[in-house]
Each structure stands twice: as structure tokens, then as C-alpha cells.
Amino acid sequence: EGEINMATWEQQFEVLSNVLTDKSIDVKQVMESLKQQVIELPSWAVGNSGTRYGVFREDGAARNIWDKIEDCAEIQRVVGVCPVMASHVLWDVTDEIVHGEVTKPETLDRVCENMDAVFSSVGITRQKDGLSFRDVDYQGNKNVLDRALEASVTRFIYVSVYNAHLMEHLAIVKAHEDFVAVLKASGVPYTVIRPNGFFSDMGEYMKMALKGRVYLVGQGTNRINPIHGADLACVCVDAVDQNVREIDV
């Protein structure tokens, strides 16, 4: 079949060459120019395709960054003009992506398998599916912790709330801290990270200001010191190798 296809391509190339020659176009010069171009191959072009909502898996597709490099190298070997690969960092640095729902423990089988450390920042943001803080912030994290214990992970890192002890009358904080209590009693080495509010959260106040109305906390004289998500990410990564049980950010 490959030989038949090549014969067809050669016939088509001959027809194209004749057409270009009739138009006074130097075909050999065009071919040399094409050989000089550099095409950057996207790493996601050789893996399983899909979206955040679903992946369309195909047998033999690249499974990790190393498979993708090998596939792109093979394409370069054949066509000769693709010496560069663009890596999709957020996906390629991972060895495996598992899709599941933390509120459905049956979808989390072996989710922590072969892991040394587990990091969780699971929590409700703008849920519209009827789930409560108890369902997600507490039980969802507990479901992940159960899988982590089954896999004998060596550390569990969890993001809770800054000054939570002053706000446990709030349902969201209560759910977080109830999970923290379970984590502390689990026996697994842990780190609880307690961040302040984020700069991104301040965007909501900007939206209110643009509409001409802003809700103030207290008399409006309180100060806030929000943090950036990237700074929190650095703290979380450093916590993997630190024997610190609680970190305020």
C-alpha cells in the first residue's frame, strides 16, 4: 500500500512540476527553498487528542514527553524540515493524567499509585451542581487522602485557609478544617499550607468599583495583603522536601 501511495504522489508531483515549469517557475529552486524552512512540531499533535472535557484515546499514541520526542524525531527523519518540537509544558511534564471526580471515589482507583507526595487544593469555587462545602472541601479531599493512604505516599500537602481558627463559624472554613483534623490523625506525614487571599480575588472588587458600588469590610479601614498564585505554587513545591507541618503564606 505504501508503494502504491508513493507512486501516486510521484505522478502528482510530476504533473505539478510540469504546471510550474510552464509558468516559468524553477522547480529545483523551489525544492531547495522548501528544504531550508524550519517547521516547529507541537508535542500535542502526536498524543491523544481531546479537550479538558474528554480525551479521544488511540492505540499507539504517545503517552508522555519521551514518547512525543521520539515521534517528532521520526517525523523529522522522514520529512527533514521539522527539527524543533514545541512542548506543551502543563501537559508534557506529567507522566500520566487521570480523569476522575473527587466526590465519586469509584473514579479515583489507583489515582495515587507510584506517587511519593500528594498535593491537594480541592475546594468549591463557583459550584453550580448542588454540591456543598462538606461534599467537596471535606469529603472530596478525604476521598483523595484515602487513596493516598492506600498507595503509601510519603507526604500529603494540603491548602487550607489563613487564620482558619478565627473563621470556623463559616461553612467553607469548617469543611477545610474538619479535613485538616482527619489529615493530622491519618498518620501520613503532612503539611498544611495556609494562604491569604489572592490578587485574582481582588478583581471582583474592581468589577464592583466599575459599576459604582463596592461592599466594604467593617468601616472600610481594614487592610489586606493578597498574594499571587505563583508564589503559593513555589511554597507548595518547596514543602515537599521540608519537614514543616504548617506554613502561613
PDB file of C-alpha atoms in Angstrom, residues 110 112-116 151:
ATOM      1  CA  ARG A 110      -5.107   3.919  41.833  1.00  0.00           C
ATOM      2  CA  CYS A 112      -2.124   7.976  43.805  1.00  0.00           C
ATOM      3  CA  GLU A 113      -0.318   4.848  42.663  1.00  0.00           C
ATOM      4  CA  ASN A 114       3.506   5.165  42.467  1.00  0.00           C
ATOM      5  CA  MET A 115       3.417   8.667  43.965  1.00  0.00           C
ATOM      6  CA  ASP A 116       5.724   9.930  46.692  1.00  0.00           C
ATOM      7  CA  ALA A 151      -0.750   3.934  47.939  1.00  0.00           C
TER       8      ALA A 151
END
